[in-house]
Short mmCIF file of C-alpha atoms and ligand atoms in Angstrom, two decimals:
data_model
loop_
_atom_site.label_atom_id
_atom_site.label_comp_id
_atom_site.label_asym_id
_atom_site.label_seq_id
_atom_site.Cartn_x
_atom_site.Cartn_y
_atom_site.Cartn_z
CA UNK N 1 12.00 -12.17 -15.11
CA UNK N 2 11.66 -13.24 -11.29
CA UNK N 3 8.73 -15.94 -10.93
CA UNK N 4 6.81 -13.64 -8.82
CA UNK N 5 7.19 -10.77 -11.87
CA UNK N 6 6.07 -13.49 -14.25
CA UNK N 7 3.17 -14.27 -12.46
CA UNK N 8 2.40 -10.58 -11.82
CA UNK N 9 2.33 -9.88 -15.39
CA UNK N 10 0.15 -12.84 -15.84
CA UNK N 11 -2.14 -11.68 -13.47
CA UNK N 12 -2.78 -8.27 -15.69
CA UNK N 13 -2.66 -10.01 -18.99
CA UNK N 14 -5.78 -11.92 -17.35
CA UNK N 15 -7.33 -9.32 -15.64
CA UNK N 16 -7.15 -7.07 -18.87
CA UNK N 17 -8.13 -9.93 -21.06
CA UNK N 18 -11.43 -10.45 -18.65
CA UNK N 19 -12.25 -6.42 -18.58
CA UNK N 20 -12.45 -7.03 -22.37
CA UNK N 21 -14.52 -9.98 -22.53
CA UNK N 22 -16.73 -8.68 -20.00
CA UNK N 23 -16.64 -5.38 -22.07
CA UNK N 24 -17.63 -7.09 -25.41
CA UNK N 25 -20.35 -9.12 -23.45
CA UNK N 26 -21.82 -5.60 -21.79
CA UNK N 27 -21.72 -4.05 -25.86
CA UNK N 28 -20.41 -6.08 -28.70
CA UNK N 29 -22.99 -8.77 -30.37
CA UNK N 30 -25.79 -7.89 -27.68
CA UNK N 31 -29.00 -6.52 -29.36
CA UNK N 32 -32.64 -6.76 -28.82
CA UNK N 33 -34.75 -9.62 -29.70
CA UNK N 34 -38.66 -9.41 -29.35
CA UNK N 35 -41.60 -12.06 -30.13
CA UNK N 36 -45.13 -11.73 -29.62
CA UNK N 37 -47.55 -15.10 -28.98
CA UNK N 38 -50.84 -15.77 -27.82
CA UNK N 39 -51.05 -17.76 -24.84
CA UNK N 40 -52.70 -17.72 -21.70
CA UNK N 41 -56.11 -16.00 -23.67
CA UNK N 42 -53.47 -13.35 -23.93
CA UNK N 43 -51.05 -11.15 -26.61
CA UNK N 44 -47.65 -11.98 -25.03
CA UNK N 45 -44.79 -9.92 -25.76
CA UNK N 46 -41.25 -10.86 -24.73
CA UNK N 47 -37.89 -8.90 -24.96
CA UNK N 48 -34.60 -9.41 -24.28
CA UNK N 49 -30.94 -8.27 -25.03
CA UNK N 50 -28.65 -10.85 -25.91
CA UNK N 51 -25.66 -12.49 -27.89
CA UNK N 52 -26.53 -14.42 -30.69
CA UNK N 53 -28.42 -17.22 -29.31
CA UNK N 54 -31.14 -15.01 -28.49
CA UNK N 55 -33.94 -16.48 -30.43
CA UNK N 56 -33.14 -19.68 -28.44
CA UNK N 57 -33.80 -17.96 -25.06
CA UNK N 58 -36.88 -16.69 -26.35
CA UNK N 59 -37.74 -20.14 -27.77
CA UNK N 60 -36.98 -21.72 -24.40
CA UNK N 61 -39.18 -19.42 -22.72
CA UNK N 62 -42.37 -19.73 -24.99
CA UNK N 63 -42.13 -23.46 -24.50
CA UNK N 64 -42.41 -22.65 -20.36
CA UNK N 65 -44.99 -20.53 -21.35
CA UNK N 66 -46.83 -23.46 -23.28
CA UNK N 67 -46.28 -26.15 -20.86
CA UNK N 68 -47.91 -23.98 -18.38
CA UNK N 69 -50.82 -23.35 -20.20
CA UNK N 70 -51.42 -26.99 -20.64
CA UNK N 71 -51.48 -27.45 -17.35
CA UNK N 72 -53.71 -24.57 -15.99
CA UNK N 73 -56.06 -23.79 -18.88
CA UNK N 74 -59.88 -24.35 -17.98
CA UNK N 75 -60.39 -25.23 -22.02
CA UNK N 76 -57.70 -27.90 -22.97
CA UNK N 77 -59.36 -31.14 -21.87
CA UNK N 78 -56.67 -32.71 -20.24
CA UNK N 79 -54.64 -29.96 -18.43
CA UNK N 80 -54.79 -30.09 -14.63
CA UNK N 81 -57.58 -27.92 -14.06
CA UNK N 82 -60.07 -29.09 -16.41
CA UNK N 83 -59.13 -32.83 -14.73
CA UNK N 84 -59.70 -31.38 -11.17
CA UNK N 85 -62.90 -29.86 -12.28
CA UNK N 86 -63.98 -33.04 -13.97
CA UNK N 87 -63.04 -35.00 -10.79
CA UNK N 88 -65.37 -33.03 -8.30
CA UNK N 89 -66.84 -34.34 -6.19
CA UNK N 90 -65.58 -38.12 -6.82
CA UNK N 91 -61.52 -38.07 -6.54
CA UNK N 92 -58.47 -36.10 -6.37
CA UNK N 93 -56.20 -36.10 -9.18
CA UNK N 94 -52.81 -35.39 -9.37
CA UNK N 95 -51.12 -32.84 -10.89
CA UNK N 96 -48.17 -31.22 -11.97
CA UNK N 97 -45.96 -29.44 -9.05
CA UNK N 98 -47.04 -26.33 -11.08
CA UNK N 99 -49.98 -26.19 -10.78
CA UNK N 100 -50.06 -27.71 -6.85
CA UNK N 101 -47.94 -24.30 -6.18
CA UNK N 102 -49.99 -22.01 -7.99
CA UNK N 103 -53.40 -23.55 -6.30
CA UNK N 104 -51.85 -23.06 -2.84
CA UNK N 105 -50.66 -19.54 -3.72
CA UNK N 106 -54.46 -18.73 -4.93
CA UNK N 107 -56.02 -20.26 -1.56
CA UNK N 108 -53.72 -18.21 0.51
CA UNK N 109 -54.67 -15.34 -0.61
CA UNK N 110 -58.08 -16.69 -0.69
CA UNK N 111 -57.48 -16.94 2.76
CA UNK N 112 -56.23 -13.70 2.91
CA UNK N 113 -58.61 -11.66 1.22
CA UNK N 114 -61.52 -13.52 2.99
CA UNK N 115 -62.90 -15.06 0.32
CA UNK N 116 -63.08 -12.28 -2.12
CA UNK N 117 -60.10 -13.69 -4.20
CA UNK N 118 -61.73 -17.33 -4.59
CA UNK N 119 -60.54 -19.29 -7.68
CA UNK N 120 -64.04 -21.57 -7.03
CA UNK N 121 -65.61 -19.02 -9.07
CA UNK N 122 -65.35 -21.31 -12.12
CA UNK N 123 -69.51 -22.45 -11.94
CA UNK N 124 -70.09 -18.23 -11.97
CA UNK N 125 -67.61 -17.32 -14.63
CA UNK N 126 -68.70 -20.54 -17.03
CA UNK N 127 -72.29 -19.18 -15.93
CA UNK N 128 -71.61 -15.65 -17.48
CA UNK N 129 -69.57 -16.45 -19.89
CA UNK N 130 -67.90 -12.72 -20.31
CA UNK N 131 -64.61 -14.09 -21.69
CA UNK N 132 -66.51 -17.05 -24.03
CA UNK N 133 -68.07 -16.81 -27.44
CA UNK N 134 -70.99 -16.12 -26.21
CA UNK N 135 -71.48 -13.77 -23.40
CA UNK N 136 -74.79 -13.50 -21.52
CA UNK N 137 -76.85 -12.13 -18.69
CA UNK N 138 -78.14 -15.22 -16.61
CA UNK N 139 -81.19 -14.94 -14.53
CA UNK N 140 -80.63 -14.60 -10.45
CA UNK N 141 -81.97 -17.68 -9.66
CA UNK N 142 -79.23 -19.44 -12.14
CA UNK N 143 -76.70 -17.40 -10.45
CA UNK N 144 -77.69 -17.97 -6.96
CA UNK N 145 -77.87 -21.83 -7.51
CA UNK N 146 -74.18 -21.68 -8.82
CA UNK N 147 -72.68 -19.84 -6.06
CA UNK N 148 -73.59 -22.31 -3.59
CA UNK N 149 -70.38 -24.35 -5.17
CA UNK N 150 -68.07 -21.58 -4.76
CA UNK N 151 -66.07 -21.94 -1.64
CA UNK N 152 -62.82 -22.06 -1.72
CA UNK N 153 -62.72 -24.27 1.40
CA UNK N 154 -63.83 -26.90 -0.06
CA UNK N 155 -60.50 -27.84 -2.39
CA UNK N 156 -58.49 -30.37 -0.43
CA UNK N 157 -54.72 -30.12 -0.84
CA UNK N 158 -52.22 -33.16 -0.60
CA UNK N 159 -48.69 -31.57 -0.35
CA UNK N 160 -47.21 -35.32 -0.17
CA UNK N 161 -49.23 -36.82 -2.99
CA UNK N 162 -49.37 -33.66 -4.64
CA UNK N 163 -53.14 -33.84 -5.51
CA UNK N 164 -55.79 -31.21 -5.26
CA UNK N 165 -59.57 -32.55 -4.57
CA UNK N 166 -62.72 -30.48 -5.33
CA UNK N 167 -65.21 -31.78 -2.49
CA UNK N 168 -68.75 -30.94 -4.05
CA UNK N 169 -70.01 -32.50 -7.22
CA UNK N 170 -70.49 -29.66 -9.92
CA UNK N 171 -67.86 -27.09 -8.44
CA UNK N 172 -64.55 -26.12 -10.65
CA UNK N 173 -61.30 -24.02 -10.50
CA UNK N 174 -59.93 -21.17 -12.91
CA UNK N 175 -56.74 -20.11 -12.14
CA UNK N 176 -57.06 -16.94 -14.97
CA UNK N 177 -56.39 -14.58 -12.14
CA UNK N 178 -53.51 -16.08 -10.86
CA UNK N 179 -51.25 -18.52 -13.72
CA UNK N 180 -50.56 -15.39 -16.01
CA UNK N 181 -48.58 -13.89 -12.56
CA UNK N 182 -46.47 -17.15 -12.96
CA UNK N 183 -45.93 -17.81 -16.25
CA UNK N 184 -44.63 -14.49 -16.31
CA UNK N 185 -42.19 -15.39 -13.43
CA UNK N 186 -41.16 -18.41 -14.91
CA UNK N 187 -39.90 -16.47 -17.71
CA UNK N 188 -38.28 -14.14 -15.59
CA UNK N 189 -36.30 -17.24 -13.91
CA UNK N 190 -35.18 -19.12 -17.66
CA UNK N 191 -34.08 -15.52 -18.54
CA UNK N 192 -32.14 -15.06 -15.74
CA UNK N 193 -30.98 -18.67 -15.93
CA UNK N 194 -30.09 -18.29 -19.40
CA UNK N 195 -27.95 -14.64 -18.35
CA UNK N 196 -30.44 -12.49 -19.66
CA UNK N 197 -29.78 -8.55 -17.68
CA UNK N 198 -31.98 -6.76 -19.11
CA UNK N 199 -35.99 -8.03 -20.44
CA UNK N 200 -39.78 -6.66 -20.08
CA UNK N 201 -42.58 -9.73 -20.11
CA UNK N 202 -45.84 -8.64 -20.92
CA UNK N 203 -48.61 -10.90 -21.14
CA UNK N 204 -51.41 -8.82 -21.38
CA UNK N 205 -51.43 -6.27 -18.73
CA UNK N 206 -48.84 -8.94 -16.56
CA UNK N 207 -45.34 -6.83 -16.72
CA UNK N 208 -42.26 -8.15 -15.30
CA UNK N 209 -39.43 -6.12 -15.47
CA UNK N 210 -35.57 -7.48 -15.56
CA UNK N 211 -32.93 -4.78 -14.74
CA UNK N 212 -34.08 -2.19 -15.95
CA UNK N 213 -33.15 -0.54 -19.34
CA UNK N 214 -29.60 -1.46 -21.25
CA UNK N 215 -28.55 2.20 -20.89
CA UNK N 216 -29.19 1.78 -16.94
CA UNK N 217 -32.47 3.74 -16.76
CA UNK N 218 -35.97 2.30 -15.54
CA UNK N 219 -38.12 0.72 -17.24
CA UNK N 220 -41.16 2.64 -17.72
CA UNK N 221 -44.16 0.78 -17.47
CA UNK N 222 -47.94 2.63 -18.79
CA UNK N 223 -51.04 2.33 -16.08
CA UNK N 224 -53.62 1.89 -18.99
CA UNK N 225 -56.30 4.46 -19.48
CA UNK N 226 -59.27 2.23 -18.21
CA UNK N 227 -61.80 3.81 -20.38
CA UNK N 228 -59.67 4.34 -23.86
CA UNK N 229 -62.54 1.50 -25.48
CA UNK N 230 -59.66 -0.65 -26.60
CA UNK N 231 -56.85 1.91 -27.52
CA UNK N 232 -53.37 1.57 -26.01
CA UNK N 233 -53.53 5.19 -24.10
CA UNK N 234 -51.51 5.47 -20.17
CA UNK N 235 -52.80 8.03 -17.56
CA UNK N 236 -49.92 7.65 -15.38
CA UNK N 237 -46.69 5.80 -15.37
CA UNK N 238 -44.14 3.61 -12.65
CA UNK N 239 -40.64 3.18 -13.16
CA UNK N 240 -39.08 0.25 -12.28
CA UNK N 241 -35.65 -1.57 -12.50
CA UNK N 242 -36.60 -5.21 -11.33
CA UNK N 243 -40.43 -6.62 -10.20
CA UNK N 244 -43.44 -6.91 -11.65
CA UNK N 245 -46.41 -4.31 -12.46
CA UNK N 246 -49.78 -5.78 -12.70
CA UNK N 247 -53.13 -4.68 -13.75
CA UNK N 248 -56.93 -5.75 -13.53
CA UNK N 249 -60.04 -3.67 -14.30
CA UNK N 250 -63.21 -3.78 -15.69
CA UNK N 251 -62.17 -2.48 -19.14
CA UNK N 252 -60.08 -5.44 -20.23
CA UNK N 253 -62.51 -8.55 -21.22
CA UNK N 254 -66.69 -6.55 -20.94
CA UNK N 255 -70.24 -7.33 -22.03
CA UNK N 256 -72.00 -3.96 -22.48
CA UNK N 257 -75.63 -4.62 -22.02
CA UNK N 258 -77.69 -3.81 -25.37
CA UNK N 259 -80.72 -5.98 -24.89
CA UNK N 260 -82.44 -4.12 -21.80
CA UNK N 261 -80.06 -0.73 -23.17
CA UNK N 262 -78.91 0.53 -19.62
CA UNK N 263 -75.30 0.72 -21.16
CA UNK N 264 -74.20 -1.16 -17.86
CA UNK N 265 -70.73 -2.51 -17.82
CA UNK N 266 -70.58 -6.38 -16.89
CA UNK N 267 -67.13 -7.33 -16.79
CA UNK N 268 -65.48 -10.34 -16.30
CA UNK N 269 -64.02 -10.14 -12.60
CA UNK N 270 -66.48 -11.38 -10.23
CA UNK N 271 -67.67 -10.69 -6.11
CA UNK N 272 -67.81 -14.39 -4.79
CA UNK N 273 -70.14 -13.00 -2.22
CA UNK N 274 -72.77 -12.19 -4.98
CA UNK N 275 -72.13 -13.94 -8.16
CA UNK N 276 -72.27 -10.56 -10.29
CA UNK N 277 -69.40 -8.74 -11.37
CA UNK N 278 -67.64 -7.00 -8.08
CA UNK N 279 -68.72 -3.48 -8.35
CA UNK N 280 -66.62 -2.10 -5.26
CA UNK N 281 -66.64 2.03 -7.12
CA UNK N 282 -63.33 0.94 -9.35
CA UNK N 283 -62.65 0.58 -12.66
CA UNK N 284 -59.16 -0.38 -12.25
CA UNK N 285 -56.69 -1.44 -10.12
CA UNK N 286 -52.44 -1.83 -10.02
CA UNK N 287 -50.47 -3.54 -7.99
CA UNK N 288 -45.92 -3.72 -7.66
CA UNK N 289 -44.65 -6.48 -6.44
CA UNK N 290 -40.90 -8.61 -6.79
CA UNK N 291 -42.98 -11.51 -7.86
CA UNK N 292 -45.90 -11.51 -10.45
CA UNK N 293 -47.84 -14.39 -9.50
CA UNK N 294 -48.58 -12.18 -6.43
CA UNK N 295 -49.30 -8.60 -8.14
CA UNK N 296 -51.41 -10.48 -10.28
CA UNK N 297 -53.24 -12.54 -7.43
CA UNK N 298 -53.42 -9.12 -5.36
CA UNK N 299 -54.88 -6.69 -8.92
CA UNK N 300 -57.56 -9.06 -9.07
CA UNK N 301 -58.37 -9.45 -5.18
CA UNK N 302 -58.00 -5.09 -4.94
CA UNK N 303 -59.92 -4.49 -7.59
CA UNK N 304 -63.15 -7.12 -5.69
CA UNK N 305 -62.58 -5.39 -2.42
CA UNK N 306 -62.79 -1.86 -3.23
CA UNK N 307 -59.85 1.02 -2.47
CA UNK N 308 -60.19 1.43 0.88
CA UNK N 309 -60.15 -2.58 2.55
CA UNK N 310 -57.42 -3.40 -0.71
CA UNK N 311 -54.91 -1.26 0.19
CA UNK N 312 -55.19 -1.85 3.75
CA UNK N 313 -53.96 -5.65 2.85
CA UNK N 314 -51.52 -4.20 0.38
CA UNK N 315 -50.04 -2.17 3.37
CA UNK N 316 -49.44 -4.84 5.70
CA UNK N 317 -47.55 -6.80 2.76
CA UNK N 318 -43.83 -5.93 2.91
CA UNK N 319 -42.24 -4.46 -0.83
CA UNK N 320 -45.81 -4.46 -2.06
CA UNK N 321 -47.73 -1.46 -3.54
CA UNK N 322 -50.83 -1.01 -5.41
CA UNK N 323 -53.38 1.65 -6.82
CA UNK N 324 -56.79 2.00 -7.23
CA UNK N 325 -58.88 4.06 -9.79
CA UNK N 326 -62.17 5.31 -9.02
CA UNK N 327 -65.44 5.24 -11.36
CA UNK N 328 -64.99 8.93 -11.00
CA UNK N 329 -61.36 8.92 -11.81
CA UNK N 330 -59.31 9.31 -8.08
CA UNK N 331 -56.39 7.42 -7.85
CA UNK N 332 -56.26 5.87 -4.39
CA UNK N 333 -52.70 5.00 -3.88
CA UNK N 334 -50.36 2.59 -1.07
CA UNK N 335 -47.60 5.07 0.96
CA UNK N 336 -44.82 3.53 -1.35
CA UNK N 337 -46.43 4.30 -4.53
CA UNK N 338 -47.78 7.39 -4.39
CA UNK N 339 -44.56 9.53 -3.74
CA UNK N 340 -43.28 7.26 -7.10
CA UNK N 341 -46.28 7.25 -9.38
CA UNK N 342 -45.88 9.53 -12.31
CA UNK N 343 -49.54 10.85 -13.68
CA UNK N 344 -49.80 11.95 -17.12
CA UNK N 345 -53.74 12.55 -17.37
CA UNK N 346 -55.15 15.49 -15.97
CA UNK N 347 -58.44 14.03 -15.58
CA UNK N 348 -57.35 11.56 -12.97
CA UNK N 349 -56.59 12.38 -10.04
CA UNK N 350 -54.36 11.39 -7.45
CA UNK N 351 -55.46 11.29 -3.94
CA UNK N 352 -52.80 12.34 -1.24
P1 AMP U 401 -57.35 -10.78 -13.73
O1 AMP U 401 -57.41 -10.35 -15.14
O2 AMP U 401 -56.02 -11.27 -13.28
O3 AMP U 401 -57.90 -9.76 -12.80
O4 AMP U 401 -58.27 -12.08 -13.59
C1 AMP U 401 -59.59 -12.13 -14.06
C2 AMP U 401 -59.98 -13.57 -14.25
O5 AMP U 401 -59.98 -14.24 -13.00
C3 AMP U 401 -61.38 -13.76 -14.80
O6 AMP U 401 -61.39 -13.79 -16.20
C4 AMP U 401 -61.79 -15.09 -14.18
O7 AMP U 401 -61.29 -16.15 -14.95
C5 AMP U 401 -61.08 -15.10 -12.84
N1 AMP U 401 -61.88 -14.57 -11.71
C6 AMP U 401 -63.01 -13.82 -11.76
N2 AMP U 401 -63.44 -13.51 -10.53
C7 AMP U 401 -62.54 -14.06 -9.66
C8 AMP U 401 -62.44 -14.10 -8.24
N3 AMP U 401 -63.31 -13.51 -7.43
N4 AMP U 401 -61.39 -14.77 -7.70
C9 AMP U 401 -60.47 -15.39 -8.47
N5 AMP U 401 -60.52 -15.40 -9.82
C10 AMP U 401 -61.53 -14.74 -10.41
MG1 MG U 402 -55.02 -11.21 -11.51
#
């Protein structure tokens, strides 16, 4: 055989070889692997296809998930936030580049939203208590004296010393609207990392999607039915290959009121600008996005503002779309989602 013919035939004998590898990667010893934690005051689910060190992925990504919890949770002692909020007032305290990114994220679209997205709400939500042992109805005056230390201009970034300072003795952070958004990104990224295709995260209403299903089609994520009482029930569905789908409404963490028996709802998402629960005419909201810890920043910030002034910020954010249900059941819908959304319940309607 001629040298050239030799290393012709080589050439194939590779190429073929690689077709098969690639073939057994795409079929052979890939299956599904699932787990389910709590973390993040949230059921997390987790699954991925992969070879055989699947359970390893999975372990590697529950760790992320952890670590970030131990940084951003407003209950363990000694995670970032709950040393921020013990600092007020007297110094800043440096943290973890985590949590300095997810901070700056949540003041920009403080920023953005003008203060209806405001993770100084901390004094209000301790105040109420919705998502706490031991929920209850404080008196206006108690709620008006806490909202004078919400204001999300007062936390004092240092991007070179990495620390985050809480001017006003008495005011605190929660980043519950926001961290969830990137844990569920970081996952995404280790996945990835580790060669993961195809996954779905969800931690509790925070979906991110990873190329869609193995056998190529979308992944088809449920818009929960916001007044099941608890039961898993969709009223419409989006299908996605890659991004993240994220929820917020008043249905997912509620006190009903007994005592004074008006049956009013007093959820756990809360209008800076009053101190009560927002009550902007929704009961839930949605928002698609490539990146969670912005869906889930933007749910939260839609469902304060109301349909009609939180889909006009949605609309000037490119790739982003959101919905918006109505107490009396309209879907209010951005231009990229409505043509997409699927509804499955005839009740609700969708608004074109
Ligand atoms: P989510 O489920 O992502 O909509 O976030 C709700 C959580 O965010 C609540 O349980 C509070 O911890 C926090 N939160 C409540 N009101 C606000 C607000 N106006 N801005 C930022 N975070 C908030
Ligand atoms: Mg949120």
């Amino acid at each position: 055989m001629k040298r050239y013919q030799r290393i012709c035939a080589l050439s194939i004998a590779i190429f073929l070889l690689a077709a098969v590898l690639q073939g057994c990667a795409r079929t052979g010893g890939v299956r599904e692997y699932s787990e389910d934690i709590f973390a993040l005051n949230t059921w997390v689910n987790i699954r991925i296809y992969a070879g055989k060190n699947g359970p390893d992925i999975l372990d590697k990504a529950i760790k992320r998930i952890e670590e970030i919890e131990s940084r951003m949770s407003v209950t363990i002692q000694d995670s970032d936030v709950s040393r921020i909020n013990s600092s007020a007032g007297k110094q800043p305290v440096k943290v973890h580049d985590d949590t300095f990114e997810v901070i700056k994220k949540a003041l920009k679209y403080a920023e953005m939203s003008n203060g209806a997205f405001d993770i100084t709400i901390y004094p209000i939500v301790k105040l109420w208590g919705i998502t706490s042992e031991h929920p209850r109805m404080p008196t206006d005056a108690e709620i008006q004296d806490k909202l004078k230390l919400v204001d999300y201009r007062n936390v004092v970034l240092d991007e070179k010393g990495k620390t985050v300072y809480l001017k006003e003795p008495g005011m605190g952070i929660d980043l519950g609207a926001i961290a969830k958004g990137y844990a569920a990104d970081e996952v995404a990224r280790i996945l990835k990392e580790e060669g993961v295709v195809h996954a779905l995260i969800n931690m509790g209403g925070n979906v991110v999607a990873m190329g869609g299903k193995p056998n190529g089609k979308p992944w088809r994520i449920g818009i929960q039915d916001p007044r099941a009482d608890g039961v898993q029930r969709h009223i419409a569905i989006i299908e996605i290959m890659d991004g993240s789908v994220v929820s917020s409404g008043d249905y997912e963490r509620y006190i009903v009121d007994v005592y004074k028996r008006t049956g009013k709802r007093y959820h756990h998402i809360f209008d800076p600008s009053t101190g009560y629960p927002a009550n902007s005419g929704l009961m839930a909201t949605t928002v698609v996005a490539p990146y969670s810890i912005d869906a889930d920043a933007l749910s939260t910030t839609v469902f304060i503002m109301g349909a009609e002034k939180g889909l006009e910020i949605v609309e000037g954010l490119e790739g982003i779309d959101a919905l918006a249900i109505t107490l009396d059941k309209k879907i209010y819908a951005s231009k990229g989602l409505k043509e997409r959304l699927i509804v499955t319940d005839k009740e609700y309607e969708l608004q074109l």
